[in-house]
PDB file of N, CA and C in Angstrom:
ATOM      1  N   UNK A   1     158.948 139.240 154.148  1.00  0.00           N
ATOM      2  CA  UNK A   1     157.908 139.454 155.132  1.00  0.00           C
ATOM      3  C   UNK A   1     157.928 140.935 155.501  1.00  0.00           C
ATOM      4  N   UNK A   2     156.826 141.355 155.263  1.00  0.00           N
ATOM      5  CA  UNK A   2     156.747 142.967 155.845  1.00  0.00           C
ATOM      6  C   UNK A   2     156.867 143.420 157.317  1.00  0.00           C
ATOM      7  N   UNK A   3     157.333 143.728 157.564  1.00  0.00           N
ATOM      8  CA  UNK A   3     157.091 143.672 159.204  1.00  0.00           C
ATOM      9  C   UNK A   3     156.444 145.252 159.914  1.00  0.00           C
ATOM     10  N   UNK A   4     156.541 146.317 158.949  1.00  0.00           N
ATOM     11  CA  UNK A   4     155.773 147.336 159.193  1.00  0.00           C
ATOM     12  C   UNK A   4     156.126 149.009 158.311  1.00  0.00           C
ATOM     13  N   UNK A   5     155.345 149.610 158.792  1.00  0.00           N
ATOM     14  CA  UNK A   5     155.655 151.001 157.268  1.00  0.00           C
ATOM     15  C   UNK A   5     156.525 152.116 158.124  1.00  0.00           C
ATOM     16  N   UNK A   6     157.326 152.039 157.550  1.00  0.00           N
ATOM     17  CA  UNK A   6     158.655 153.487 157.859  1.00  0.00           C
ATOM     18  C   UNK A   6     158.110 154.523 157.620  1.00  0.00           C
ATOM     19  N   UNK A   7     157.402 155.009 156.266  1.00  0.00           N
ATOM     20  CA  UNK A   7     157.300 156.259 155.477  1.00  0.00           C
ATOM     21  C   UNK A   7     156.431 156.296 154.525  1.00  0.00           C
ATOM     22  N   UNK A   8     155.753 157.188 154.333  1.00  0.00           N
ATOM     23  CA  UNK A   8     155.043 157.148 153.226  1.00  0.00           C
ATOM     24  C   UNK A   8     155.652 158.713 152.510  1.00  0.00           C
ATOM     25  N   UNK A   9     154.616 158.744 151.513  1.00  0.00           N
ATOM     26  CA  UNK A   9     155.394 160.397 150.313  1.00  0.00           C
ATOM     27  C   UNK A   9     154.915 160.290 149.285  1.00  0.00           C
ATOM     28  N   UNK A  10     155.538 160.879 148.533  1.00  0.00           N
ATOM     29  CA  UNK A  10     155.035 161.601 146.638  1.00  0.00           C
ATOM     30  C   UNK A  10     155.540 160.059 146.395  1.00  0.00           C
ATOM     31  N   UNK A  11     155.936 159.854 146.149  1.00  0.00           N
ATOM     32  CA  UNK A  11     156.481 158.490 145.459  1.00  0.00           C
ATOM     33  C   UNK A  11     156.147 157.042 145.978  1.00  0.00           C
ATOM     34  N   UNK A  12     155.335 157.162 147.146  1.00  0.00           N
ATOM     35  CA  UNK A  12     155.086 155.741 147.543  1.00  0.00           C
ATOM     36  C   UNK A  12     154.975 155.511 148.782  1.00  0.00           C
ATOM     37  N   UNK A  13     155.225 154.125 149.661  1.00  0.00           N
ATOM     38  CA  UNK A  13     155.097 153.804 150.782  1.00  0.00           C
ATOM     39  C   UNK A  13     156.676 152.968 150.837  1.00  0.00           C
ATOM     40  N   UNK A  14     157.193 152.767 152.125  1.00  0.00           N
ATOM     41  CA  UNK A  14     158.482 152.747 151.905  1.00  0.00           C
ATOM     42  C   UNK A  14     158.131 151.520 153.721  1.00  0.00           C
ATOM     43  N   UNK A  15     158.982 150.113 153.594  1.00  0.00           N
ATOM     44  CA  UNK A  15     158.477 149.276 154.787  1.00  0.00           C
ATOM     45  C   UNK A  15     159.304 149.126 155.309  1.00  0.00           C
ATOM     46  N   UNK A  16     159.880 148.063 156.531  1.00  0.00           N
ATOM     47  CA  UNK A  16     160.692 147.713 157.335  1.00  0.00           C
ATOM     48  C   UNK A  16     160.141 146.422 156.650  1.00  0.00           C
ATOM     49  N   UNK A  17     161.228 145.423 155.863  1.00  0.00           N
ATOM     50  CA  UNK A  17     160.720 143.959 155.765  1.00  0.00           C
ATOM     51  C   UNK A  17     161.850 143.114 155.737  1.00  0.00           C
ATOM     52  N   UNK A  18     161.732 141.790 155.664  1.00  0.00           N
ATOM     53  CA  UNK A  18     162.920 141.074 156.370  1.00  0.00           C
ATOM     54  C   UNK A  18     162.912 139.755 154.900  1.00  0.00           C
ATOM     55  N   UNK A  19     163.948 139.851 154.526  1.00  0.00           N
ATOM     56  CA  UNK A  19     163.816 138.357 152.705  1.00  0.00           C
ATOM     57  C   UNK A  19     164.529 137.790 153.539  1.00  0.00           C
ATOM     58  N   UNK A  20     163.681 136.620 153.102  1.00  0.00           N
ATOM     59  CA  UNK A  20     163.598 135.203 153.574  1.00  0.00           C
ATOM     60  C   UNK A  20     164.877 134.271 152.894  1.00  0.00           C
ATOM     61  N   UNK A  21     165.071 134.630 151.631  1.00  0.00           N
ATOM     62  CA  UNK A  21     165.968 134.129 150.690  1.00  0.00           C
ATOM     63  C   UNK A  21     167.013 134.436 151.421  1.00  0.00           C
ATOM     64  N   UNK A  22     167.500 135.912 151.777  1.00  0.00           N
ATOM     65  CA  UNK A  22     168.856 135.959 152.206  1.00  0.00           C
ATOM     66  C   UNK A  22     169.062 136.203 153.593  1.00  0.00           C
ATOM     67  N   UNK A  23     167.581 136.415 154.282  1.00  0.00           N
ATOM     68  CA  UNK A  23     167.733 136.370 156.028  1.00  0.00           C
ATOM     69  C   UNK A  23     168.639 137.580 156.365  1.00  0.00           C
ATOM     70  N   UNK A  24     167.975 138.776 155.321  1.00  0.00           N
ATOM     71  CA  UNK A  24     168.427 140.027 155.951  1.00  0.00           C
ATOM     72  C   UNK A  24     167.549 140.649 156.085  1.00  0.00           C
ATOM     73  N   UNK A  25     167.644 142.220 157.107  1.00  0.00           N
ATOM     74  CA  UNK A  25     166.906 142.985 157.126  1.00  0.00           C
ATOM     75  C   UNK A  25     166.542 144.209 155.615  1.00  0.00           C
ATOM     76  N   UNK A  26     165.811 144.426 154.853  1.00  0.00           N
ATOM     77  CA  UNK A  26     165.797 145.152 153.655  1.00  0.00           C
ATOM     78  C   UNK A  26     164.482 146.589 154.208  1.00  0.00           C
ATOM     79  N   UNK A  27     164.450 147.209 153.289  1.00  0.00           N
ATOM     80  CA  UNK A  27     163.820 148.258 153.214  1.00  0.00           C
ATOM     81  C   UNK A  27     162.502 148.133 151.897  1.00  0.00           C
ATOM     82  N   UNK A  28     161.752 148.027 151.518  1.00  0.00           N
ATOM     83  CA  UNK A  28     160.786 147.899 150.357  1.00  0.00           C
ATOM     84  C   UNK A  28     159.824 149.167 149.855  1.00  0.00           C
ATOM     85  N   UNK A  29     159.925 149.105 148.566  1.00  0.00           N
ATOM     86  CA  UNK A  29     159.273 150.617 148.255  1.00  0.00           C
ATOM     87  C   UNK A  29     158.237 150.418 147.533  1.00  0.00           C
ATOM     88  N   UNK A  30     156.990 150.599 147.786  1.00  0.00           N
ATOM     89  CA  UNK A  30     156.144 149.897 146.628  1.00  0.00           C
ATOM     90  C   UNK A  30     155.566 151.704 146.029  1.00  0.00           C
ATOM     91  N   UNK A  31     155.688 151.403 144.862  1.00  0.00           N
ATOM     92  CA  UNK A  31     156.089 153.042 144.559  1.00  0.00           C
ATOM     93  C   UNK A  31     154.735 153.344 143.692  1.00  0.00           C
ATOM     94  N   UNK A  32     154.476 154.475 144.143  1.00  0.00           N
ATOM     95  CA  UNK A  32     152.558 155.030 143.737  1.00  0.00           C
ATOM     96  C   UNK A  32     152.568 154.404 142.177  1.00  0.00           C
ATOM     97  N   UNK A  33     151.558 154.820 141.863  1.00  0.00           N
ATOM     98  CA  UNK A  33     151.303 154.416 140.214  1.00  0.00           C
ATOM     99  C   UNK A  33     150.102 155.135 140.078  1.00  0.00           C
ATOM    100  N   UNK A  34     149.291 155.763 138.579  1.00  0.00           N
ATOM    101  CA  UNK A  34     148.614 156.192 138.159  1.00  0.00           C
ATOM    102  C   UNK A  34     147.973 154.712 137.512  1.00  0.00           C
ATOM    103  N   UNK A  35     146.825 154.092 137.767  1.00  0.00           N
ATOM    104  CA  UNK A  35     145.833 153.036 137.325  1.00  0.00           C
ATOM    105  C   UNK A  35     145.187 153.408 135.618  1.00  0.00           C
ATOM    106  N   UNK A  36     145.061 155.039 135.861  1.00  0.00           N
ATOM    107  CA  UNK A  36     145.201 155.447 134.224  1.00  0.00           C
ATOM    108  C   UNK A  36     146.085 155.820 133.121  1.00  0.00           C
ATOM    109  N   UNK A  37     147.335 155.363 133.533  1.00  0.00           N
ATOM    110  CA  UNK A  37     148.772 155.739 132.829  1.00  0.00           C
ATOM    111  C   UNK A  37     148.242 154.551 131.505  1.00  0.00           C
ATOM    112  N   UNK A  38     149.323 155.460 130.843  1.00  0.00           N
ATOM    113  CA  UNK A  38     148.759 154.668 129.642  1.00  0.00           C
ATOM    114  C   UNK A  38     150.241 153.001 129.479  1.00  0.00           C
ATOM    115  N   UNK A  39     149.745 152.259 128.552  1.00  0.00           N
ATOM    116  CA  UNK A  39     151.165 150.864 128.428  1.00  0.00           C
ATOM    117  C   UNK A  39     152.369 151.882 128.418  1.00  0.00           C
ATOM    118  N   UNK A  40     152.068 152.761 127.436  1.00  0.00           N
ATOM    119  CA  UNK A  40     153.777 153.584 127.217  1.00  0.00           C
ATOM    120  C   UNK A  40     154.709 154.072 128.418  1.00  0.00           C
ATOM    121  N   UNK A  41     153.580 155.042 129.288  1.00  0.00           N
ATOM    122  CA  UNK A  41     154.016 155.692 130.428  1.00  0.00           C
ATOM    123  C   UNK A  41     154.961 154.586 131.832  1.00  0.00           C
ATOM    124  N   UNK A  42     153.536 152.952 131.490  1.00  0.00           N
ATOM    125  CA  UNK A  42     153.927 152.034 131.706  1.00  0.00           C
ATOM    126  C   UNK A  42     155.632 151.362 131.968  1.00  0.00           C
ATOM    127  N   UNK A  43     155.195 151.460 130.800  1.00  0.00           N
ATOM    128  CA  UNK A  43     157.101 150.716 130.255  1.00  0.00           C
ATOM    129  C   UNK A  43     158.297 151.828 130.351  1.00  0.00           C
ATOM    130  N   UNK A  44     157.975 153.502 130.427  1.00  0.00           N
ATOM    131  CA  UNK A  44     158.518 154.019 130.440  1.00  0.00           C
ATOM    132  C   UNK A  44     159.095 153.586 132.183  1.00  0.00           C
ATOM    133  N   UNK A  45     158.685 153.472 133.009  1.00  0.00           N
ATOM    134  CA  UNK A  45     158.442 153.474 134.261  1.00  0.00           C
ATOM    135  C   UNK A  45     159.193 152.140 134.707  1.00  0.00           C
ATOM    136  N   UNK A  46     159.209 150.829 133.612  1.00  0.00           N
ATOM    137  CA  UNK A  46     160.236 150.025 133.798  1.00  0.00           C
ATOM    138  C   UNK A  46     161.725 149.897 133.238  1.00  0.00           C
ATOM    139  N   UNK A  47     161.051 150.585 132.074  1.00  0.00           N
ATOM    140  CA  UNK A  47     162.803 150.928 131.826  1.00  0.00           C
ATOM    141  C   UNK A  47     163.692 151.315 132.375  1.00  0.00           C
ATOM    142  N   UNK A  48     163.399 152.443 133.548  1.00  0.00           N
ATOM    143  CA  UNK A  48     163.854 153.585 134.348  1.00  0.00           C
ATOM    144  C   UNK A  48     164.131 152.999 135.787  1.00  0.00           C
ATOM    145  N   UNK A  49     163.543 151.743 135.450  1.00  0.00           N
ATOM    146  CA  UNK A  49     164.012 151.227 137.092  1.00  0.00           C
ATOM    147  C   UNK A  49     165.082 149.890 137.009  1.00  0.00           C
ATOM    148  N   UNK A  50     164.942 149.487 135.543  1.00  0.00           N
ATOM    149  CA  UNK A  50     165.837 148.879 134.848  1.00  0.00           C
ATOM    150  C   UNK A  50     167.374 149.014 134.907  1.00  0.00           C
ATOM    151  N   UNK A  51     167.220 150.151 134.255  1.00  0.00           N
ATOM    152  CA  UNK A  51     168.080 151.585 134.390  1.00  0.00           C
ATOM    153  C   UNK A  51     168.709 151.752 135.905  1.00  0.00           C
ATOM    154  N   UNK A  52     168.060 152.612 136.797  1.00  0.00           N
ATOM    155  CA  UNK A  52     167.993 152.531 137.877  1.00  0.00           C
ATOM    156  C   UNK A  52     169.073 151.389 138.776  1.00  0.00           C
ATOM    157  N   UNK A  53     168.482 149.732 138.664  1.00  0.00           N
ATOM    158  CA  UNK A  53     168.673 148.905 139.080  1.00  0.00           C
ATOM    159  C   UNK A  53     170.363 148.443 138.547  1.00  0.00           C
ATOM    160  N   UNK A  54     170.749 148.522 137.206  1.00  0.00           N
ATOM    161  CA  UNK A  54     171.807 147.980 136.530  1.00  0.00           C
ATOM    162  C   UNK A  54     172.879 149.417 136.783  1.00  0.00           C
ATOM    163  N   UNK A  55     172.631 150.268 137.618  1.00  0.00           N
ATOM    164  CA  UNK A  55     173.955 151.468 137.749  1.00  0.00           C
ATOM    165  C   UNK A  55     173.779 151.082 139.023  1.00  0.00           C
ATOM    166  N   UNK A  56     172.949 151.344 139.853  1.00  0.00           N
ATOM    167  CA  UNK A  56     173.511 150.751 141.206  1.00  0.00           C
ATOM    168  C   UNK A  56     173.445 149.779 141.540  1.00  0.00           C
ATOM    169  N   UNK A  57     173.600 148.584 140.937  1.00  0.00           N
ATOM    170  CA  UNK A  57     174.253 147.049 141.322  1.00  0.00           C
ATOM    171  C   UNK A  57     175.692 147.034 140.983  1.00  0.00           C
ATOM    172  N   UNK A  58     176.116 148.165 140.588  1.00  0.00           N
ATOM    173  CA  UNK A  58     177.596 148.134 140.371  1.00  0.00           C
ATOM    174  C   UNK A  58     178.632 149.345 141.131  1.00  0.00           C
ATOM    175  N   UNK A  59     177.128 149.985 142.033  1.00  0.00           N
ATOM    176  CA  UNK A  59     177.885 150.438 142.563  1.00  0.00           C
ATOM    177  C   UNK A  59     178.327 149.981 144.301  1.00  0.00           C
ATOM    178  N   UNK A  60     179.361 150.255 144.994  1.00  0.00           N
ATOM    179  CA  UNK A  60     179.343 150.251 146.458  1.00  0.00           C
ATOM    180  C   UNK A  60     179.792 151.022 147.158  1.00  0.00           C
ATOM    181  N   UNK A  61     179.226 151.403 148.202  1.00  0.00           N
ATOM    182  CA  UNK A  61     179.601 152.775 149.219  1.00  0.00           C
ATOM    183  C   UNK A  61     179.059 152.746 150.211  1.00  0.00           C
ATOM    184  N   UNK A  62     179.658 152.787 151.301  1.00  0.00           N
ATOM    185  CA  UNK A  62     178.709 152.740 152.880  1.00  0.00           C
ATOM    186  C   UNK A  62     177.672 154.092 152.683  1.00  0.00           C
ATOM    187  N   UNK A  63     177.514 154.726 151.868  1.00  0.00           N
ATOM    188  CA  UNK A  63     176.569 156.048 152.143  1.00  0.00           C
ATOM    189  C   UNK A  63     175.730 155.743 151.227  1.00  0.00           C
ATOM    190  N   UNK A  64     175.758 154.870 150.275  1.00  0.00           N
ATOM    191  CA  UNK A  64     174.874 154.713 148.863  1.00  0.00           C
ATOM    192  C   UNK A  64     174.098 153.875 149.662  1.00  0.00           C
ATOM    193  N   UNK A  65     172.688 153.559 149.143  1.00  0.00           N
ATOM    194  CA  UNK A  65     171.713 152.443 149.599  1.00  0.00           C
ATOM    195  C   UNK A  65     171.817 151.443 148.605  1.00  0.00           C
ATOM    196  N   UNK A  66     171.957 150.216 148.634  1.00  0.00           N
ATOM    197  CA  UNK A  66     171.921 149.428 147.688  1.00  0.00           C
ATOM    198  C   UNK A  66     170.691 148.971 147.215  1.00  0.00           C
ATOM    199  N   UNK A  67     170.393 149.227 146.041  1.00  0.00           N
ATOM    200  CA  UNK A  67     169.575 148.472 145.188  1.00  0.00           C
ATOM    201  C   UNK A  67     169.603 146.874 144.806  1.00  0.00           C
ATOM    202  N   UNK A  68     168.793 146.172 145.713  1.00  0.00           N
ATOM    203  CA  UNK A  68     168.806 144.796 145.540  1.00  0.00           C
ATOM    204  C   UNK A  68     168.147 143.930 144.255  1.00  0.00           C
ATOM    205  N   UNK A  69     166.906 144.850 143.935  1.00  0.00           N
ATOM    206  CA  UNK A  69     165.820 143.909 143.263  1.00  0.00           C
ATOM    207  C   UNK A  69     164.802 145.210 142.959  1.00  0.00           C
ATOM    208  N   UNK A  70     164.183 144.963 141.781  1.00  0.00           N
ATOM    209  CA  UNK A  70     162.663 145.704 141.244  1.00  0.00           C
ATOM    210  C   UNK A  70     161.891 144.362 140.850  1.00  0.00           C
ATOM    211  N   UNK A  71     160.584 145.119 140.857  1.00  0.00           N
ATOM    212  CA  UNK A  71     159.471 144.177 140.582  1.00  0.00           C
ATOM    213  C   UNK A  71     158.185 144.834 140.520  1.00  0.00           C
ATOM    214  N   UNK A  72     157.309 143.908 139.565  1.00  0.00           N
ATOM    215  CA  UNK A  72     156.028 144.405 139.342  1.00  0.00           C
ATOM    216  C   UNK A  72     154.432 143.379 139.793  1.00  0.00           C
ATOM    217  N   UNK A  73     154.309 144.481 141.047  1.00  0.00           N
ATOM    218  CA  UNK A  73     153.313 143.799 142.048  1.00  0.00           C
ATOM    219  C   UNK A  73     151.835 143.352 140.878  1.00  0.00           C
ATOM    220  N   UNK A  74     151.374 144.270 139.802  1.00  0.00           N
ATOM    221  CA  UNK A  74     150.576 144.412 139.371  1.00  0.00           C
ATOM    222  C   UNK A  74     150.888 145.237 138.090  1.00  0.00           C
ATOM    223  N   UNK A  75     149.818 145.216 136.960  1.00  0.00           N
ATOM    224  CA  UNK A  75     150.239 146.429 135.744  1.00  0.00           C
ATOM    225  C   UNK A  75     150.341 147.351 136.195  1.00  0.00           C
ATOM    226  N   UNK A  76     149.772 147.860 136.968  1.00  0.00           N
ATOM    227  CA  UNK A  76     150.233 149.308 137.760  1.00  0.00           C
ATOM    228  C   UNK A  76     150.542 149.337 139.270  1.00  0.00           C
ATOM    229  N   UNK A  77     151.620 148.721 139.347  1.00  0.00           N
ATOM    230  CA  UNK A  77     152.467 148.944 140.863  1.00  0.00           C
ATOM    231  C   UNK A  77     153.867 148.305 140.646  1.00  0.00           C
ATOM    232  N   UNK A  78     154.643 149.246 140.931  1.00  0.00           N
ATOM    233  CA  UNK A  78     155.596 148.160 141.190  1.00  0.00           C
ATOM    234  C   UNK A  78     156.646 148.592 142.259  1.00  0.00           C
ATOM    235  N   UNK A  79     157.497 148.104 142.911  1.00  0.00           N
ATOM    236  CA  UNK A  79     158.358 148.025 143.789  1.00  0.00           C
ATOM    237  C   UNK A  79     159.895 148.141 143.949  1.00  0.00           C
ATOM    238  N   UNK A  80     160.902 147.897 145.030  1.00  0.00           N
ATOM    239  CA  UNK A  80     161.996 147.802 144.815  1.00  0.00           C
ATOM    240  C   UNK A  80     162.570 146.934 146.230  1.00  0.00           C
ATOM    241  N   UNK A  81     163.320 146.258 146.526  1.00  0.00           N
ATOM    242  CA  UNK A  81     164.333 146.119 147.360  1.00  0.00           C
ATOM    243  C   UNK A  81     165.817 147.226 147.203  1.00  0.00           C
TER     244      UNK A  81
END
C-alpha cells in the first residue's frame, strides 16, 4: 500500500509504502523509463537490477539499504522494494 511520495529525481519517484505480506514499513522506487527505449536497452535495464538485486540480498549492514524485491510495473517501468 502506498501511503505517500518521499522524493522524486533523475531516476524516478521514490514512496513511503507499507507490504502487506510482511507488515513492514518499505520504501518503493518506481524508476523513470524511456517509452521509446528499444527491447535491448529494455533487458539491459533488467539485467542490471537482477544484478543489482542478487549482490545486495547477500549483503547486511545497518548503513546499507536493503534490497527486498524488483519488478516490472509495465514494458517500460519498473520498480524496487
Amino acid at each position: 500500500v502506498i501511503v505517500n511520495l518521499l522524493g522524486k529525481g533523475g531516476f524516478g519517484f521514490v514512496y513511503a509504502a507499507f507490504d502487506m505480506a510482511t507488515l513492514r514499513q518499505v520504501a518503493l522506487k518506481v524508476h523513470n523509463s524511456n517509452p521509446s527505449d528499444s527491447p535491448h536497452q529494455r533487458e539491459r535495464w533488467r539485467r542490471y537490477a537482477r544484478r543489482e538485486h542478487n549482490i545486495q540480498s547477500q549483503m547486511s549492514h545497518p548503513r546499507v539499504v536493503r534490497l527486498l524485491d524488483i519488478f516490472e510495473l509495465s514494458s517500460s517501468m519498473g520498480g524496487s522494494i
